[in-house]
Coordinates of C-alpha atoms and ligand atoms in Angstrom, one line a residue:
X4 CA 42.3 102.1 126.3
X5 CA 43.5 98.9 124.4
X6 CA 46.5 97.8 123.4
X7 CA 47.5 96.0 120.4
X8 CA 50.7 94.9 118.5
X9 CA 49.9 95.0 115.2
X10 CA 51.3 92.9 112.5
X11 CA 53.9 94.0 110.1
X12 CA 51.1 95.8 107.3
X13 CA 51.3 99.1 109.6
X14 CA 51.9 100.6 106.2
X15 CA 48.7 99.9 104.1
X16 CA 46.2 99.9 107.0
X17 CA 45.0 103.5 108.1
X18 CA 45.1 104.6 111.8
X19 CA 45.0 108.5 113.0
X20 CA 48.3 109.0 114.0
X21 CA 51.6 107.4 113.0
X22 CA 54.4 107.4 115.7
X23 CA 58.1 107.4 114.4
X24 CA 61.3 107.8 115.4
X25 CA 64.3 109.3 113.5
X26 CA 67.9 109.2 115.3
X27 CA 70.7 110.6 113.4
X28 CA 71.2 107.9 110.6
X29 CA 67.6 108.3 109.8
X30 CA 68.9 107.2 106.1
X31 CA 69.5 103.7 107.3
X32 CA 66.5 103.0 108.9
X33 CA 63.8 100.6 107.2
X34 CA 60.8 101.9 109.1
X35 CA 61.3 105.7 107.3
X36 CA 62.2 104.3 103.5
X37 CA 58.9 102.3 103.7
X38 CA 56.8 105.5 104.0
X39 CA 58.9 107.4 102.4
X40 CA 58.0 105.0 99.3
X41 CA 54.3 104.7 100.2
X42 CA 54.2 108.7 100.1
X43 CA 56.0 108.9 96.4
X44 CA 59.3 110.1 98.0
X45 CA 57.7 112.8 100.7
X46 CA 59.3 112.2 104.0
X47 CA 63.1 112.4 102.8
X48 CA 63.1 115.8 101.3
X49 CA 61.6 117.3 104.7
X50 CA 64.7 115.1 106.3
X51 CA 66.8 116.2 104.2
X52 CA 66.4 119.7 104.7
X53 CA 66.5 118.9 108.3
X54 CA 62.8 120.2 109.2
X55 CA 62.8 117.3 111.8
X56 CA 65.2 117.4 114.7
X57 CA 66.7 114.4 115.9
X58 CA 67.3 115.5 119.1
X59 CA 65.9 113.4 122.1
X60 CA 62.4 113.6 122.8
X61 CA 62.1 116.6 120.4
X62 CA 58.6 116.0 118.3
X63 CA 57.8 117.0 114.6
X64 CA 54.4 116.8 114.1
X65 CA 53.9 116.7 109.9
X66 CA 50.6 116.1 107.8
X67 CA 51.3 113.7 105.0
X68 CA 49.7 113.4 101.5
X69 CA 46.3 111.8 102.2
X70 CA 45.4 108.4 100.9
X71 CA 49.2 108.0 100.7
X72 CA 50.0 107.2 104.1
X73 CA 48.1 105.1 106.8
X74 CA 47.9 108.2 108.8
X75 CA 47.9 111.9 107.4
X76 CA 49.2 112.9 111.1
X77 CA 53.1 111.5 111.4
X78 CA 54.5 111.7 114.7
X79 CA 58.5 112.2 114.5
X80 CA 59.9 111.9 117.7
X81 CA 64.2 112.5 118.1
X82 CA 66.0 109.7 119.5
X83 CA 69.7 111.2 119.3
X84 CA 72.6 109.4 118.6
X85 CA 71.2 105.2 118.0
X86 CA 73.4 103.1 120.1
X87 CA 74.6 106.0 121.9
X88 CA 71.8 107.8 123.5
X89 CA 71.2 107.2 127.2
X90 CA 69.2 104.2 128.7
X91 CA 66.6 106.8 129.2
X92 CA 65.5 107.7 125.6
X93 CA 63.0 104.5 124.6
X94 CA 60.5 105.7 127.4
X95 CA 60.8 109.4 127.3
X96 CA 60.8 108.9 123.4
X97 CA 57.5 107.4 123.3
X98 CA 56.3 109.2 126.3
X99 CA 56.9 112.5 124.3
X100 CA 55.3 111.3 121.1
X101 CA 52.3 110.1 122.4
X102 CA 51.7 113.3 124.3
X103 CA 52.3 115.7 121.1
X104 CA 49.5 113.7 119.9
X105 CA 47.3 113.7 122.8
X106 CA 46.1 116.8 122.4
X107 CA 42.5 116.0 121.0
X108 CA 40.9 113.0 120.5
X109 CA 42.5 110.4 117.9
X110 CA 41.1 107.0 117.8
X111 CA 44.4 104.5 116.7
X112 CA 47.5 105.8 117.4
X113 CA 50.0 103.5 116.2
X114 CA 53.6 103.5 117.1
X115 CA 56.4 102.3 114.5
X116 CA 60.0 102.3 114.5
X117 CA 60.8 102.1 118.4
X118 CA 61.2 98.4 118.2
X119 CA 64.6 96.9 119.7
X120 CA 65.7 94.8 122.3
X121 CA 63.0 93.0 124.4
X122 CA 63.9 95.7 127.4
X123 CA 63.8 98.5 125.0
X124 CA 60.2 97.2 123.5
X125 CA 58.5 97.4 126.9
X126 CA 60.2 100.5 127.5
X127 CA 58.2 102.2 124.7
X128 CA 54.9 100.5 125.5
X129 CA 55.5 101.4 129.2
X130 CA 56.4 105.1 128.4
X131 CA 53.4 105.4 125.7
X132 CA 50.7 104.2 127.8
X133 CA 52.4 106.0 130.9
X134 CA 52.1 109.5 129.2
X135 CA 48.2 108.7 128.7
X136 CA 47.9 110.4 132.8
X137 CA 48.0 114.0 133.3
X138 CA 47.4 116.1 137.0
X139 CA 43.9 117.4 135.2
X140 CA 41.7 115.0 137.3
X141 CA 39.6 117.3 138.5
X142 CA 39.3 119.6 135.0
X143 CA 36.4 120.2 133.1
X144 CA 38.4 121.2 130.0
X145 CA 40.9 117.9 129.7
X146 CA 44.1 118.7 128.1
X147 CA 45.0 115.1 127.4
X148 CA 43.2 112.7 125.0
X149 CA 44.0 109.0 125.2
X150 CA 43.5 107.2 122.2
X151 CA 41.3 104.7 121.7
X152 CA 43.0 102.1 121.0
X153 CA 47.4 102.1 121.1
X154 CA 49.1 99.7 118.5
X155 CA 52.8 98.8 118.6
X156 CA 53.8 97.4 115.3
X157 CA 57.1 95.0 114.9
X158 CA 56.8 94.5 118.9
X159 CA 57.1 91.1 120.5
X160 CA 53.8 90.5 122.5
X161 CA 55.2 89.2 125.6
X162 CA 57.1 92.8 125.8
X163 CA 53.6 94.6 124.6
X164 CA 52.1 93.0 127.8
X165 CA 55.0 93.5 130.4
X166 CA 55.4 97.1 129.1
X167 CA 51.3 97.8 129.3
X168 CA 51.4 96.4 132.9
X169 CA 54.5 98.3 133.9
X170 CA 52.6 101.5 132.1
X171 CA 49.4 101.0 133.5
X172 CA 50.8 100.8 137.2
X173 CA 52.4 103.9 136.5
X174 CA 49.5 105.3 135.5
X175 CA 47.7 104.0 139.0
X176 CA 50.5 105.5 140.8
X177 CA 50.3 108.5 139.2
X178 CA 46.7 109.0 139.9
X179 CA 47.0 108.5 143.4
X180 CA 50.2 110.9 143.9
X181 CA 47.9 113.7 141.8
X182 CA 44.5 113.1 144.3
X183 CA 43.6 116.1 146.4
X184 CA 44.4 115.4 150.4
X185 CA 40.9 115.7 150.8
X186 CA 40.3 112.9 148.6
X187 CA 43.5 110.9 149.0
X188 CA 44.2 109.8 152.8
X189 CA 44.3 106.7 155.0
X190 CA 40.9 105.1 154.3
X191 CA 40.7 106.5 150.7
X192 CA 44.3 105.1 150.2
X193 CA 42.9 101.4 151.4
X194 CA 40.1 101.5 149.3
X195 CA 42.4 101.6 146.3
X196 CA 44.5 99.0 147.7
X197 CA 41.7 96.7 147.8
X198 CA 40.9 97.1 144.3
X199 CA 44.4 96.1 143.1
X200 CA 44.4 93.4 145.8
X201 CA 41.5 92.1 144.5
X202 CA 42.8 92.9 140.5
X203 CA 45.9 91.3 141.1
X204 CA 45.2 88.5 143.4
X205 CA 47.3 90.1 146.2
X206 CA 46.2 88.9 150.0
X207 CA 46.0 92.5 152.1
X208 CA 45.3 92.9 155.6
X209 CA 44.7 96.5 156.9
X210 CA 45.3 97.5 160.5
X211 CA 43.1 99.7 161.6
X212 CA 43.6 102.4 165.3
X213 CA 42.5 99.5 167.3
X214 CA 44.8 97.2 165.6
X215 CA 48.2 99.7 165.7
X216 CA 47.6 100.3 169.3
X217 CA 47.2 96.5 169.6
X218 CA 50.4 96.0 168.0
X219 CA 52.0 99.1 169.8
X220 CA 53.4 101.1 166.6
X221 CA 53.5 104.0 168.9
X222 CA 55.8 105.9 166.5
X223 CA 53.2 105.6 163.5
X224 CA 50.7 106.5 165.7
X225 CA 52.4 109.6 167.2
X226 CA 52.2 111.1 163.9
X227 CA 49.1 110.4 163.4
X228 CA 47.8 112.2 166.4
X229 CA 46.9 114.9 165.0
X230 CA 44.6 114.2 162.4
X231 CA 40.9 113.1 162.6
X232 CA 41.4 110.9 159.8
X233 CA 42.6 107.5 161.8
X234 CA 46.0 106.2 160.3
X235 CA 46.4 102.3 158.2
X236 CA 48.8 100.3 158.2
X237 CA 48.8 98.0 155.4
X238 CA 50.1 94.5 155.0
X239 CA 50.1 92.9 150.9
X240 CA 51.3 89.7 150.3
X241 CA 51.9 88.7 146.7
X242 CA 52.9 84.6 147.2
X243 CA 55.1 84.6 143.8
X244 CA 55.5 81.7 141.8
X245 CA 58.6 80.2 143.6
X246 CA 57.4 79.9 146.5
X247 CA 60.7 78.4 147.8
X248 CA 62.4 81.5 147.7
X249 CA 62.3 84.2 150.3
X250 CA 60.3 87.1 150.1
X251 CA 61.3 90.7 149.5
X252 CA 59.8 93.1 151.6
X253 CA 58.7 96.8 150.0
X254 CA 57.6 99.3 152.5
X255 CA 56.6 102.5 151.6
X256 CA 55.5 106.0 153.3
X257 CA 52.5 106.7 153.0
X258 CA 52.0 110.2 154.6
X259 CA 48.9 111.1 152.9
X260 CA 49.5 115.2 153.8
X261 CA 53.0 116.2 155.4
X262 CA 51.9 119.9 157.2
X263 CA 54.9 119.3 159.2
X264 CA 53.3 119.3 162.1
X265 CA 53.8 122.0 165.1
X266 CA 57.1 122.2 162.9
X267 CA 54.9 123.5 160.5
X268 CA 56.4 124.2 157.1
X269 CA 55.8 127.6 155.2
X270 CA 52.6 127.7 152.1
X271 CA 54.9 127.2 149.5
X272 CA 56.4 124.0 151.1
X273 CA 52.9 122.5 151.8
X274 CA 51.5 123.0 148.8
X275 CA 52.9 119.5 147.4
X276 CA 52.8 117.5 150.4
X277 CA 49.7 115.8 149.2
X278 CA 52.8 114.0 147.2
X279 CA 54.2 113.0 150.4
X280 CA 52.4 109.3 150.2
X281 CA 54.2 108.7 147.1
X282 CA 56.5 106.0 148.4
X283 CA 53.7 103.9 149.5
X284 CA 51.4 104.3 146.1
X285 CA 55.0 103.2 144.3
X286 CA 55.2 99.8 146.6
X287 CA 51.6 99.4 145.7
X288 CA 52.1 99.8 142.2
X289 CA 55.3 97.5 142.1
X290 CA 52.8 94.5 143.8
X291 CA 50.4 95.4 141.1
X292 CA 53.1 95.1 138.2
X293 CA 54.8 92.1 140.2
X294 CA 51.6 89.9 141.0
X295 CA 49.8 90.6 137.1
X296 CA 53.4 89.5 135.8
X297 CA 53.5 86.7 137.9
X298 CA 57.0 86.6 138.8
X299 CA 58.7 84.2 140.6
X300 CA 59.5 86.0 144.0
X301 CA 57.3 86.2 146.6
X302 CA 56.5 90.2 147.7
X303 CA 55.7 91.4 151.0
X304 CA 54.1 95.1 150.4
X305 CA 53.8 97.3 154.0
X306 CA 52.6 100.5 153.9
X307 CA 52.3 103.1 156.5
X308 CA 49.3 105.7 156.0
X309 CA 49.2 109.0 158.0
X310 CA 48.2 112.6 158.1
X311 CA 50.9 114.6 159.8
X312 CA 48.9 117.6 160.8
X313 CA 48.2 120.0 163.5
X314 CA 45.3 119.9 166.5
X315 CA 45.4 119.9 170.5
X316 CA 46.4 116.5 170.7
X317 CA 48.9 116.5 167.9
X318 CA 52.5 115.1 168.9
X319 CA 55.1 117.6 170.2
X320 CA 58.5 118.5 170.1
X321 CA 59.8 116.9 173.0
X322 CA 57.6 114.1 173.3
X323 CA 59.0 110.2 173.4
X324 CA 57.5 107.9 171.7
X325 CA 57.7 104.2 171.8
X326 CA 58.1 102.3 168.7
X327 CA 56.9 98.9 167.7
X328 CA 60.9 97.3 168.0
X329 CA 61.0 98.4 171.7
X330 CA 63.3 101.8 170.6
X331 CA 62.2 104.8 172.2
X332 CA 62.3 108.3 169.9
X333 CA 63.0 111.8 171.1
X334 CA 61.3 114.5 168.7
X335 CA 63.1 117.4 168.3
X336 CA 61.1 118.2 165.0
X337 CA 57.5 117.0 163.8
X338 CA 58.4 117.7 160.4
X339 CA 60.3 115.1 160.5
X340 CA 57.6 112.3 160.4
X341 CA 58.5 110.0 157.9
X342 CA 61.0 108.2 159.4
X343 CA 58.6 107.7 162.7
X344 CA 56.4 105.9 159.8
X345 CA 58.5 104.0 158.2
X346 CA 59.9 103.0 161.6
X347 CA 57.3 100.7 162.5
X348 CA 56.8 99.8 159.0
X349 CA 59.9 98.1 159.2
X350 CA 59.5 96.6 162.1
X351 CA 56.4 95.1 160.5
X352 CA 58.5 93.6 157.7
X353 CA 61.0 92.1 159.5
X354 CA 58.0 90.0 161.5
X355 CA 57.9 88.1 157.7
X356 CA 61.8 87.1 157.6
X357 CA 62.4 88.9 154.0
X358 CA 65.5 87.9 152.5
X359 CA 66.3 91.7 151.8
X360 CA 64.3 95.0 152.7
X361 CA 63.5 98.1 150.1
X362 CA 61.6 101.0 151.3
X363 CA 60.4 103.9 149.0
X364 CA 60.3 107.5 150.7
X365 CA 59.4 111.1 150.1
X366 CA 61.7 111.7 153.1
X367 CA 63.6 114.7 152.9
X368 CA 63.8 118.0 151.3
X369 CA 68.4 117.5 151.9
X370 CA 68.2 114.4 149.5
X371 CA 66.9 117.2 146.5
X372 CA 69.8 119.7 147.4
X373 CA 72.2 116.6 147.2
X374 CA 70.9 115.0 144.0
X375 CA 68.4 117.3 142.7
X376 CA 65.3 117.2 141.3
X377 CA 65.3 114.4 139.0
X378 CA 67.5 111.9 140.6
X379 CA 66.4 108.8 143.3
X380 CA 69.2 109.0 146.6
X381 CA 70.0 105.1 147.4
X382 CA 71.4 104.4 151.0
X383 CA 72.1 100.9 152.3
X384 CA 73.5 98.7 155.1
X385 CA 74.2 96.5 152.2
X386 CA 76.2 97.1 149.0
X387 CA 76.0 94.3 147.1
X388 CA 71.9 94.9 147.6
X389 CA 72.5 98.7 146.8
X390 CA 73.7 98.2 143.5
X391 CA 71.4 95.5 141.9
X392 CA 68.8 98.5 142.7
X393 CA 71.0 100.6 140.8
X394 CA 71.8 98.6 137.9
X395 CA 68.3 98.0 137.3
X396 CA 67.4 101.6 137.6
X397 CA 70.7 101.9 135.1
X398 CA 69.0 99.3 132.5
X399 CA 65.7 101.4 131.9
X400 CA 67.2 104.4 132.3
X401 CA 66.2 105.8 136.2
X402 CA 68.6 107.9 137.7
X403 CA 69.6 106.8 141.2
X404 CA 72.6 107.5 143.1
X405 CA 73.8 106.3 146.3
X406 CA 75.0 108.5 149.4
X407 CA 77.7 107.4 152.1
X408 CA 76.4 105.9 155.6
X409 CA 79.2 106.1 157.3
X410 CA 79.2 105.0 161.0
X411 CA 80.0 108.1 162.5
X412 CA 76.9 109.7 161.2
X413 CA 74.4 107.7 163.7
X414 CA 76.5 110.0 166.3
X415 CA 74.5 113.0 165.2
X416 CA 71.2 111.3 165.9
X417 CA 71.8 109.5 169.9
X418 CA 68.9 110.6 172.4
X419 CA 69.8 112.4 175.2
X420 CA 66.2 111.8 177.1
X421 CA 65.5 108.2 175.2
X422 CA 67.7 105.8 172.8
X423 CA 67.4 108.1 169.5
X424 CA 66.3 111.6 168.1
X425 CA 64.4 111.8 165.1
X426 CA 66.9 114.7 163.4
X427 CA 70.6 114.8 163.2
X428 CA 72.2 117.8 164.8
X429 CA 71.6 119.9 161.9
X430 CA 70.7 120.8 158.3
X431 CA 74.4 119.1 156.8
X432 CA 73.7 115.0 155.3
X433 CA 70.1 115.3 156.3
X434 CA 69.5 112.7 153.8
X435 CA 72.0 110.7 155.5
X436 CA 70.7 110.8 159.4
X437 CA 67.2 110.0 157.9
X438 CA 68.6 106.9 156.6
X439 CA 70.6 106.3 159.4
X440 CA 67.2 107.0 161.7
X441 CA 65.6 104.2 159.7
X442 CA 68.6 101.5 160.0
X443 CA 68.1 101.6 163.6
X444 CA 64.9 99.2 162.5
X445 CA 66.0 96.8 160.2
X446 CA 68.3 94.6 162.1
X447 CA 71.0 92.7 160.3
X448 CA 68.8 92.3 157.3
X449 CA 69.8 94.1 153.9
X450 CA 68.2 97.0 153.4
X451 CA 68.5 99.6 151.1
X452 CA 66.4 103.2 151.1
X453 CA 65.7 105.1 148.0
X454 CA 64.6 108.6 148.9
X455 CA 62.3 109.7 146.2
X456 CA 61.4 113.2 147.6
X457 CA 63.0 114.7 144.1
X458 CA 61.9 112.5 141.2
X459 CA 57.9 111.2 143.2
X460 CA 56.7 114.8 141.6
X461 CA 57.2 116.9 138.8
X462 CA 56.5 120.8 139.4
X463 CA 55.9 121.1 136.0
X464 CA 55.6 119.8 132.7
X465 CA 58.4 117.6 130.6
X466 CA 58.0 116.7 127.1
X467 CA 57.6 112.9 128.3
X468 CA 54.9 113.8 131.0
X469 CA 52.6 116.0 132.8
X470 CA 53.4 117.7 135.9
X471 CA 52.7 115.8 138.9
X472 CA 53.0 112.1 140.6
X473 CA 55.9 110.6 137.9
X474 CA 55.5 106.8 139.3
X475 CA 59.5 106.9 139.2
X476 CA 61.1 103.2 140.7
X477 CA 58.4 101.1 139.4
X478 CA 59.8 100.0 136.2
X479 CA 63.1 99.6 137.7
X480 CA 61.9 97.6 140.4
X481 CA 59.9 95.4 138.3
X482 CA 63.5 94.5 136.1
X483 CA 64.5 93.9 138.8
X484 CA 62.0 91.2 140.3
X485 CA 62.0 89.8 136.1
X486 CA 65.5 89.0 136.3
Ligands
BES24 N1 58.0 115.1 153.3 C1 59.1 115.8 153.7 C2 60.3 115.8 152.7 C3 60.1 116.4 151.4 C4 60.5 117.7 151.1 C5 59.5 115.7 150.3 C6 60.3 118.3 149.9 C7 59.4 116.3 149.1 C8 59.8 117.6 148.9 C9 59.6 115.3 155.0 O1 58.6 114.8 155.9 C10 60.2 116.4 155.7 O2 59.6 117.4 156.0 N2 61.5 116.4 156.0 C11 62.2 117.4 156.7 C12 63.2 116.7 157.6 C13 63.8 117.7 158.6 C14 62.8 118.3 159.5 C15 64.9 117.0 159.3 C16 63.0 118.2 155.6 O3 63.5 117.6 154.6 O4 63.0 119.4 155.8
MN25 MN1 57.7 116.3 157.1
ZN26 ZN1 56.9 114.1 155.0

């Protein structure tokens, strides 16, 4: 797919489908009078008789005079109240145009109208080229069509570019989130690595069964007991372009299928825990974004890659496992395996001296019955690094919201046999004793944990995207490292 910003004659030169936007003072707005005019006064009777919602994300298709207008497909695509409207509407505005008009093959699809601010620009582009990846990998019968080619006219390049980058790491972490377990696990997951190593001109090391026991991650490797597939533990270095500054460390979970273990969760549960690697595919589409935007601060990208699954020499309930920081870990529940990976994970991090720590997580089913489906749970041994995550997330429209960690809560997960338990003493602010479980590994270093288990995957459809891997956090992380 390319992608173009197209000078300001969208108007005379002919494409196969022309992307608008109309908010509710649709009469003000330049973009709409000029093919309004090109059409001989067409578009503003069908406004005016209010054919078109302006509701957010809502999409009009129409079919304009031919020869008339550059496209005879128009694209109208709600964007609500302009100035109002949530931080959320430039992606899932172009997100939902492009996907009303995805559904056969169109060459040029040029989008008009969603220009703005420089963070609104790359919004669009993001959320357009984002939309172009659907779950139907493995269909014979596609139901998406990207186009050919994607124009953005009025944009400002630079955004064009950050916003295709951002969009096309979505799209990678998408991909990987939607890949069958038998096609997505450890080795598979290091063979895409590679690629975007190489790509992006980020160094990786990979840490094979030899290596973890060599550097005695005995909680990763519990997990990954009982799996033929041998875990990987990856190590990315993107060096940044200040290299005086300290890095920031990303570490992700990378549990490539989550049975539960003997804790073995129930069909329906299972059924998505191909998903359950999400947190690692987001860190590596964040280094991807990061290194091909060449910001200034140095990355550190570790990723923990396991299958959590059953066999006679699978880990136990009851066993104690050693992790990599010296702690010993009590398991009272193998479903609870996560936290065992990201334990050592961490530990690897700190081994690089980052100025600040965030991991990414599928962890827990109690973060979604806190915060729901569609909203990222923040927990942190460090405010003030807590809520530059959330005001990123806030300025491109990701919903994240943090959860307490008060002291008293690491009560519910002390060991009685060794130092710790891997579950709190029951169901109540499970999100919470996870998060507590993993600040047992970070030291004094600022850390913040965004539980992803709602917003990694979709169980079905939104106007803005396929059901499926979402590639939620990566735009906000990469405001984050542009600031
Ligand atoms: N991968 C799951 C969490 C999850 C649940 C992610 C639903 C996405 C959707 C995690 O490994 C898990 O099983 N957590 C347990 C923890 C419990 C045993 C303390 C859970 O949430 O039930
Ligand atoms: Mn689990
Ligand atoms: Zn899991």
């Amino acid at each position: 797919m390319k992608i173009e910003s197209t000078p300001s004659d969208w108007i005379s030169s002919p494409c196969d489908a022309l992307v608008l936007s109309v908010d509710e003072n649709w009469k003000g707005r330049e973009d709409l009078l000029r093919l309004n005019e090109a059409t001989g006064d067409w578009l503003f009777p069908i406004l005016q008789r209010g054919e078109v919602s302006t509701k957010p994300n809502r999409v009009t298709l129409l079919h304009a005079p031919a020869a008339k207008s550059p496209s005879t497909l128009v694209a109208l695509v709600g964007t609500g109240a302009r100035g109002k409207a949530p931080l959320d509407i430039p992606f899932r505005a172009a997100a939902s145009a492009i996907r009303a008009v995805m559904t056969k093959n169109r060459s040029t699809v040029r989008v008009v109208g969603l220009a703005g601010s420089p963070l609104e620009e790359r919004a669009v582009v993001a959320g357009a080229v984002s939309a172009c990846t659907g779950q139907d990998l493995f269909r014979s019968e596609k139901s998406i069509f990207a186009p050919d080619t994607l124009q953005f006219a009025g944009f400002h390049s630079r955004q064009v570019e950050i916003g295709q980058i951002v969009g096309q790491s979505i799209q990678l972490v998408k991909r990987l989130v939607n890949l069958p377990p038998n096609y997505m696990y450890p080795e598979t997951f290091v063979d895409e690595a590679m690629s975007v190593s190489q790509e992006a001109g980020i160094s990786i090391e990979v840490w094979d069964l030899e290596q973890l026991k060599a550097q005695r991650c005995g909680a990763l490797l519990g997990v990954a007991r009982g799996s033929v597939r041998p875990p990987r533990l990856l190590v990315m270095k993107y060096a940044g372009t200040d290299t005086a500054m300290a890095p920031i460390a990303l570490v992700g979970k990378g549990v490539t299928f989550d049975s539960g273990g003997y804790s073995i969760k129930p069909t329906d549960g299972m059924l998505t825990m191909k998903a359950d690697m999400a947190g690692a595919a987001t860190v590596l589409g964040i280094m991807r974004a990061a290194a091909l935007l060449k910001v200034k601060r140095p990355i550190i990208g570790v990723m923990g890659l396991v299958e959590n699954l059953i066999s006679g020499d699978a880990f136990k309930l009851g066993d104690v496992l050693t992790a990599r920081s010296g702690k010993t870990i009590e398991i009272h529940n193998t479903d609870a395996e996560g936290r065992l990976v990201l334990a050592d994970c961490l530990n690897v991090a700190l081994d690089y001296s980052p100025e600040k720590i965030v991991d990414f997580a599928t962890l827990t089913g109690a973060c979604v019955v806190a915060l729901g489906n569609d909203v990222v749970g923040l927990m942190s041994n460090d405010l003030s690094w807590q809520s530059e995550i959330q005001s990123a997330a806030n300025s491109c429209g990701e919903y994240t919201w943090p959860l307490p960690m008060f002291p008293f809560f690491s009560e519910q997960i002390a060991g009685k046999v060794a130092d710790i338990k891997n579950v709190g003493d029951g169901r109540w602010g499970g999100a919470i004793t996870a998060a507590k479980f993993l600040e047992e590994f970070v030291g004094s270093t600022p850390w913040t944990h965004l539980d992803i288990a709602g917003p990694a995957f979709a169980d079905s459809s939104k106007p803005w995207a396929d059901a499926g891997g979402t590639g939620y956090m990566v735009r906000s992380m990469i405001e984050l490292l542009l600031k």
